[in-house]
Coordinates of C-alpha atoms and ligand atoms in Angstrom, one line a residue:
M349 CA -25.6 28.9 -6.8
S350 CA -22.3 28.6 -8.8
F351 CA -19.4 27.9 -6.6
A352 CA -17.7 31.1 -7.8
E353 CA -20.6 32.8 -6.1
V354 CA -20.2 30.8 -2.8
L355 CA -16.5 31.6 -3.0
D356 CA -16.8 35.3 -3.5
N357 CA -19.2 35.5 -0.5
L358 CA -16.9 33.2 1.7
A359 CA -15.7 35.8 4.0
L360 CA -19.4 37.0 4.8
K361 CA -21.1 33.4 4.9
K362 CA -19.9 30.3 6.0
S363 CA -21.6 26.9 6.8
E364 CA -21.4 25.4 10.4
L365 CA -19.1 22.9 8.6
L366 CA -16.6 25.5 7.4
N367 CA -16.6 27.3 11.0
R368 CA -15.5 23.8 12.5
F369 CA -12.9 23.6 9.8
Q370 CA -11.7 27.1 10.3
Y371 CA -11.1 26.3 14.0
L372 CA -9.4 23.2 13.0
I373 CA -6.8 25.0 11.2
A374 CA -6.3 27.8 13.7
P375 CA -3.2 27.7 15.9
K376 CA -2.9 24.7 18.1
S377 CA -1.0 23.6 20.9
D378 CA 1.2 20.2 20.6
H379 CA -1.2 18.5 22.7
Q380 CA -4.0 19.5 20.7
L381 CA -2.4 18.7 17.5
E382 CA -1.7 15.1 18.7
A383 CA -5.4 14.7 19.7
M384 CA -6.2 15.7 16.0
A385 CA -3.8 13.5 14.8
Q386 CA -5.1 10.6 16.6
A387 CA -8.8 11.4 15.6
S388 CA -7.6 11.7 11.7
S389 CA -5.6 8.4 11.9
S390 CA -8.8 6.4 13.3
L391 CA -11.1 8.0 10.9
T392 CA -8.9 7.0 7.8
V393 CA -8.7 3.5 9.1
Q394 CA -12.4 3.4 9.5
N395 CA -13.1 4.8 6.2
F396 CA -10.3 3.4 4.1
G397 CA -8.9 0.4 6.0
R398 CA -5.2 0.0 6.6
T399 CA -4.6 0.7 2.9
M400 CA -2.7 3.1 0.7
R401 CA -3.5 3.4 -3.2
L402 CA -0.4 3.8 -5.3
F403 CA -0.6 5.4 -8.6
A404 CA 1.9 6.9 -11.2
P405 CA 1.9 10.1 -13.2
L406 CA 2.3 9.6 -17.0
Y407 CA 3.6 12.8 -18.4
L408 CA 2.4 12.9 -22.2
S409 CA 3.4 16.2 -23.5
N410 CA 5.0 19.3 -21.6
E411 CA 3.9 21.8 -24.4
C412 CA 1.7 24.7 -22.9
I413 CA 0.3 27.8 -24.2
N414 CA 0.1 29.5 -20.8
N415 CA 2.5 31.3 -18.5
C416 CA 2.3 30.5 -14.9
Q417 CA 4.9 32.0 -13.1
Y418 CA 5.7 29.1 -10.9
C419 CA 5.7 26.3 -13.7
G420 CA 8.6 25.1 -15.7
F421 CA 6.3 24.4 -18.6
S422 CA 5.3 27.8 -19.1
R423 CA 5.1 28.9 -22.9
D424 CA 8.1 31.4 -22.6
N425 CA 10.5 29.1 -20.7
P426 CA 12.9 28.0 -23.5
I427 CA 12.9 24.3 -22.2
L428 CA 13.2 21.0 -24.3
R429 CA 9.5 19.9 -25.2
L430 CA 8.1 16.7 -26.2
T431 CA 4.8 15.3 -27.0
L432 CA 4.9 11.5 -26.9
E433 CA 3.5 9.5 -29.9
V434 CA 0.8 6.9 -28.9
D435 CA 3.0 3.9 -29.2
E436 CA 5.5 5.7 -27.0
V437 CA 2.8 6.6 -24.4
I438 CA 2.3 2.6 -24.5
A439 CA 5.8 2.0 -23.9
E440 CA 6.1 4.3 -21.0
A441 CA 2.8 2.9 -19.7
Q442 CA 4.1 -0.8 -20.0
H443 CA 7.0 0.2 -17.9
L444 CA 4.8 1.3 -15.2
A445 CA 2.5 -1.8 -15.4
R446 CA 5.6 -4.0 -15.0
Q447 CA 6.3 -2.1 -11.9
G448 CA 2.8 -3.0 -10.8
F449 CA 0.8 0.2 -11.1
R450 CA -2.8 -0.4 -12.4
Q451 CA -3.8 3.4 -11.6
I452 CA -2.3 6.1 -13.9
L453 CA -2.5 9.8 -14.1
L454 CA -1.9 10.8 -17.6
V455 CA -0.6 14.5 -17.4
T456 CA -0.1 17.2 -20.1
G457 CA 0.3 20.9 -20.3
E458 CA -2.4 22.8 -22.0
H459 CA -1.9 22.7 -25.5
P460 CA -4.8 21.9 -27.9
K461 CA -2.6 21.7 -31.1
F462 CA -0.2 19.0 -29.3
A463 CA -2.4 17.4 -26.6
G464 CA -5.9 18.2 -27.4
R465 CA -9.1 16.0 -27.0
D466 CA -8.8 13.6 -30.0
Y467 CA -5.1 12.9 -28.8
L468 CA -6.2 12.4 -25.3
A469 CA -9.0 10.1 -26.2
K470 CA -6.5 7.9 -28.3
C471 CA -3.9 7.6 -25.6
V472 CA -6.7 6.5 -23.3
R473 CA -8.2 4.0 -25.8
A474 CA -4.8 2.4 -26.0
L475 CA -4.1 2.0 -22.5
A476 CA -7.7 1.0 -21.1
P477 CA -7.2 -2.5 -21.5
H478 CA -4.1 -2.6 -19.3
F479 CA -4.9 -0.1 -16.6
S480 CA -7.9 -0.5 -14.1
S481 CA -8.0 3.3 -13.4
I482 CA -6.9 6.1 -15.7
S483 CA -7.2 9.8 -14.8
I484 CA -6.2 12.6 -16.7
E485 CA -4.8 16.1 -15.6
V486 CA -4.7 18.4 -18.6
G487 CA -5.9 21.7 -19.5
P488 CA -9.8 22.6 -18.8
M489 CA -12.1 21.7 -21.4
E490 CA -15.9 22.0 -22.2
T491 CA -18.3 19.1 -21.2
E492 CA -18.5 17.9 -24.7
D493 CA -14.6 17.6 -25.2
Y494 CA -14.6 15.3 -22.2
V495 CA -17.1 12.9 -23.1
P496 CA -14.8 11.0 -25.8
I497 CA -12.1 11.0 -23.3
V498 CA -14.6 9.4 -20.6
E499 CA -16.0 7.1 -23.5
A500 CA -12.3 5.9 -24.4
G501 CA -12.2 4.8 -20.8
A502 CA -10.8 7.3 -18.4
E503 CA -12.6 7.8 -15.0
G504 CA -10.8 10.3 -13.3
L505 CA -10.4 14.2 -13.8
V506 CA -7.7 16.0 -11.8
V507 CA -7.9 20.2 -11.8
Y508 CA -6.2 22.0 -9.4
Q509 CA -7.2 25.8 -9.1
E510 CA -3.8 26.7 -8.0
T511 CA -4.9 29.7 -5.7
Y512 CA -8.5 30.8 -4.9
N513 CA -7.3 34.0 -4.3
R514 CA -8.7 36.1 -7.4
G515 CA -5.9 38.7 -7.3
I516 CA -3.0 36.4 -7.0
Y517 CA -4.4 34.0 -9.5
A518 CA -4.3 37.3 -12.0
E519 CA -0.8 37.9 -10.9
M520 CA 0.4 34.4 -11.4
H521 CA -1.3 33.5 -14.7
T522 CA 0.2 36.1 -17.2
A523 CA -0.8 34.8 -20.4
G524 CA -3.0 32.1 -22.1
P525 CA -6.7 30.7 -21.6
K526 CA -5.7 29.8 -17.8
R527 CA -6.4 33.5 -16.8
D528 CA -10.1 32.6 -16.9
F529 CA -10.3 31.9 -13.2
N530 CA -14.2 31.0 -13.3
F531 CA -13.9 28.7 -16.4
R532 CA -11.0 26.5 -14.4
L533 CA -13.2 26.7 -11.1
A534 CA -16.2 25.1 -12.9
C535 CA -13.9 22.4 -14.5
V536 CA -14.7 19.7 -12.1
E537 CA -18.5 20.0 -12.2
R538 CA -18.2 19.9 -16.3
G539 CA -16.3 16.8 -16.2
Y540 CA -18.7 15.3 -13.7
A541 CA -21.5 16.0 -16.1
A542 CA -19.5 14.4 -18.9
G543 CA -19.3 11.1 -16.7
F544 CA -16.1 11.3 -14.7
R545 CA -16.5 9.4 -11.5
R546 CA -13.5 10.4 -9.6
L547 CA -12.9 13.9 -9.3
G548 CA -9.5 15.6 -7.9
I549 CA -9.2 19.2 -6.8
G550 CA -6.1 21.0 -4.9
A551 CA -4.4 24.3 -4.3
L552 CA -0.6 25.1 -4.9
I553 CA 0.6 25.9 -1.4
G554 CA 3.0 28.7 -1.7
L555 CA 0.9 31.1 -3.6
S556 CA -1.1 32.9 -0.8
R557 CA -1.4 32.4 2.8
W558 CA -2.1 28.7 3.5
Q559 CA -5.0 28.9 5.9
D560 CA -6.9 31.1 3.2
E561 CA -6.3 28.5 0.6
A562 CA -7.6 25.8 2.8
L563 CA -10.6 27.5 3.7
A564 CA -11.4 28.0 0.0
L565 CA -10.6 24.4 -0.8
A566 CA -12.7 23.2 1.8
A567 CA -15.7 25.3 0.6
H568 CA -15.2 23.7 -2.7
L569 CA -15.1 20.3 -1.3
E570 CA -18.2 21.0 0.7
Y571 CA -19.9 22.3 -2.6
L572 CA -18.5 19.3 -4.6
F573 CA -19.8 16.6 -2.1
K574 CA -23.3 18.1 -2.7
R575 CA -23.2 18.7 -6.4
C576 CA -21.2 15.6 -7.4
W577 CA -22.4 13.0 -5.1
Q578 CA -22.0 10.0 -7.3
A579 CA -18.0 10.7 -7.6
Q580 CA -15.1 9.9 -5.3
I581 CA -13.6 13.2 -4.7
T582 CA -10.0 13.5 -3.7
V583 CA -7.8 16.6 -2.7
S584 CA -4.1 17.4 -3.2
L585 CA -1.9 19.7 -1.4
P586 CA 1.1 20.2 -3.2
R587 CA 3.8 22.5 -1.7
L588 CA 5.8 24.6 -4.5
R589 CA 9.0 22.8 -5.7
P590 CA 11.8 24.2 -7.5
A591 CA 11.1 24.3 -11.1
A592 CA 12.4 25.8 -14.6
G593 CA 12.0 29.5 -14.4
G594 CA 13.4 29.9 -10.8
F595 CA 10.1 31.0 -9.1
H596 CA 10.3 31.1 -5.4
P597 CA 7.1 30.5 -3.3
L598 CA 5.5 33.7 -1.8
F599 CA 4.3 31.9 1.2
S600 CA 5.7 29.0 3.4
M601 CA 4.1 25.9 5.1
T602 CA 5.8 24.2 7.5
D603 CA 5.7 20.5 7.8
R604 CA 3.8 20.8 11.3
E605 CA 1.2 22.8 9.5
L606 CA 0.7 20.4 6.6
V607 CA 0.1 17.8 9.4
Q608 CA -2.6 20.0 10.8
L609 CA -4.2 20.6 7.5
I610 CA -4.5 17.0 6.6
C611 CA -6.0 16.3 10.1
A612 CA -8.3 19.0 9.6
L613 CA -9.5 17.9 6.3
R614 CA -9.7 14.2 7.4
I615 CA -11.9 15.3 10.4
T616 CA -14.3 17.4 8.3
F617 CA -14.6 15.2 5.4
P618 CA -14.1 11.6 6.7
Q619 CA -14.6 10.1 3.1
L620 CA -12.4 12.5 1.2
G621 CA -9.4 10.7 -0.7
I622 CA -6.1 12.8 0.3
V623 CA -3.2 12.4 -2.2
L624 CA 0.3 12.9 -1.3
S625 CA 2.9 13.4 -4.3
T626 CA 6.7 12.6 -4.5
R627 CA 7.2 16.5 -4.0
E628 CA 7.5 15.6 -0.3
R629 CA 10.5 14.0 1.1
A630 CA 10.4 10.3 2.0
S631 CA 10.4 10.7 5.9
L632 CA 7.5 13.0 5.8
R633 CA 5.4 10.9 3.3
D634 CA 5.9 7.8 5.6
S635 CA 4.6 9.7 8.7
L636 CA 1.7 11.4 6.7
A637 CA 0.7 7.9 5.5
L638 CA -0.5 6.9 8.9
I639 CA -2.2 10.1 9.5
G640 CA -4.5 10.9 6.8
V641 CA -3.2 10.4 3.2
T642 CA -5.1 7.6 1.3
M643 CA -3.4 8.0 -2.0
M644 CA 0.5 8.1 -3.1
S645 CA 2.1 8.7 -6.1
A646 CA 5.6 6.6 -6.3
G647 CA 8.9 6.5 -8.5
S648 CA 7.4 9.4 -10.5
H649 CA 8.9 11.2 -13.3
T650 CA 7.5 14.7 -14.4
E651 CA 9.2 14.9 -17.9
P652 CA 7.5 13.2 -21.0
G653 CA 9.4 10.1 -21.8
G654 CA 10.9 10.1 -18.4
Y655 CA 10.3 6.4 -17.4
T656 CA 12.1 4.7 -20.5
G657 CA 13.5 7.7 -22.6
Q658 CA 10.7 7.4 -25.3
G659 CA 10.7 10.2 -27.8
R660 CA 14.3 11.3 -27.2
E661 CA 14.8 11.8 -31.0
H662 CA 12.2 14.2 -31.3
V663 CA 12.9 16.6 -28.4
H664 CA 12.6 20.1 -29.5
R665 CA 11.8 23.5 -28.4
T666 CA 8.7 25.3 -29.4
V667 CA 8.4 29.0 -30.3
R668 CA 5.2 30.6 -30.6
G669 CA 3.6 27.2 -31.2
R670 CA 6.4 26.3 -33.8
I671 CA 8.7 23.6 -33.3
V672 CA 12.3 24.3 -33.8
A673 CA 15.6 22.3 -33.4
P674 CA 16.9 21.9 -29.9
D675 CA 20.4 23.4 -29.9
Y676 CA 21.2 21.6 -26.6
Q677 CA 22.8 23.9 -24.2
N678 CA 25.5 23.2 -21.6
G679 CA 24.6 20.4 -19.3
E680 CA 21.3 19.7 -20.7
D681 CA 20.9 15.7 -21.2
E682 CA 18.7 15.5 -24.4
L683 CA 15.6 14.7 -22.2
A684 CA 12.5 16.7 -22.3
T685 CA 12.5 19.1 -19.1
G686 CA 10.4 18.0 -16.2
Q687 CA 7.7 19.9 -14.3
F688 CA 9.3 20.2 -11.0
E689 CA 12.0 18.6 -8.9
I690 CA 10.7 15.6 -7.1
S691 CA 11.7 14.9 -3.5
D692 CA 11.1 11.3 -2.9
E693 CA 13.3 9.3 -5.1
R694 CA 12.3 5.7 -3.9
S695 CA 11.2 2.9 -6.2
P696 CA 7.6 2.0 -6.2
A697 CA 8.6 -1.4 -4.7
E698 CA 10.7 0.5 -1.9
I699 CA 7.8 2.4 -1.0
A700 CA 5.4 -0.6 -1.0
A701 CA 7.9 -2.6 1.4
I702 CA 7.8 0.5 3.7
L703 CA 4.1 0.9 4.0
R704 CA 3.8 -2.8 4.6
H705 CA 6.5 -2.5 7.4
R706 CA 4.2 0.3 8.9
G707 CA 1.0 -2.1 8.7
L708 CA -0.5 -0.4 5.6
E709 CA -1.4 -2.7 2.4
A710 CA -0.3 -1.0 -0.9
V711 CA -3.2 -1.0 -3.4
W712 CA -2.1 -1.0 -6.9
K713 CA -5.3 -1.7 -8.5
D714 CA -9.1 -1.0 -7.7
W715 CA -11.0 -4.0 -6.0
D716 CA -14.1 -3.7 -8.2
Q717 CA -12.4 -4.2 -11.4
A718 CA -10.0 -6.6 -9.7
L719 CA -13.3 -8.8 -8.8
C720 CA -14.0 -8.6 -12.3
G721 CA -10.9 -10.2 -13.3
V722 CA -9.9 -7.1 -15.5
Ligands
SF4_447 S1 0.9 25.1 -14.6 FE1 -0.2 24.0 -16.3 S2 -1.0 25.4 -17.5 FE2 0.5 26.5 -16.2 S3 2.4 26.3 -17.6 FE3 2.3 24.7 -16.3 S4 1.6 22.8 -17.6 FE4 1.1 25.1 -18.3

């Protein structure tokens, strides 16, 4: 049975595991939440040790053919756009390597003309000798298009469904191939078939009731743990942040609810990697690091060229797939536009020092690769 069928029947048919998860995300007293946090924290230490994997996103391109109401990169937003050349990608990556990162996430909007399969494979091949783990977060592809990217050296694929609610998904994605809900839903399985061995899924928190998204996400995780058993699976729970286009979240999730969801996921899926981005503020990230999160981005920029100013000279606007001169408007600083505002602006070194202070070791590099001397 495909996951699309599982999802569509979720209201009628849930496994024991999902029933327990649903109980864990129901309203809880402070005392109950405290007990969940303690259980979550111990399970995290048992399964991951006192460690935190640190990674950096590297935005390669903010071109996009889709319109997603919540995203600054939407094709109809008249933002400043840029796709980095391969040598510019290397310069940005070298900056991250100098900061200590050996795990990077290459991010693009969805635009086959600017950032398609061959471009991605070239970028990955250029970076593979310098990074122990390369993941991609790009528009969904067919299995055969992922293969050359895996062969070039990428091991991770991240695809958020954004929302598991079909009606809201249709409202949010008004134009472009992303409107195909089922194609996106099956994406990580195609990536697994192509050879990716780290798979990341997630939902944007703020598009629908968080409890509904969480239950669907848990169902997806349960499905993937069975189907893609050779992969390490991670989940992200990004809460919507301000972005170009001025979208306001339709639903909210408090910090307390985020804590509860992280605990519920850890208790239900002890081996699940839980990722936290710089969208969240520093003090909350520091607290969540002790409860269940296993992987954090640090020092992030969400605009192509954001780390070193690479590609400045070919920043432009894109109108109907055509590049046009930028005509900078008041206040624009001639850099490509970022995807969203980040909240934790501390440097990677500062974040690593705080983790150490809290008894956690920052892991910049995978152990298995490190032992091989790569
Ligand atoms: S969310 Fe992704 S697909 Fe949608 S506009 Fe942004 S970059 Fe493009």
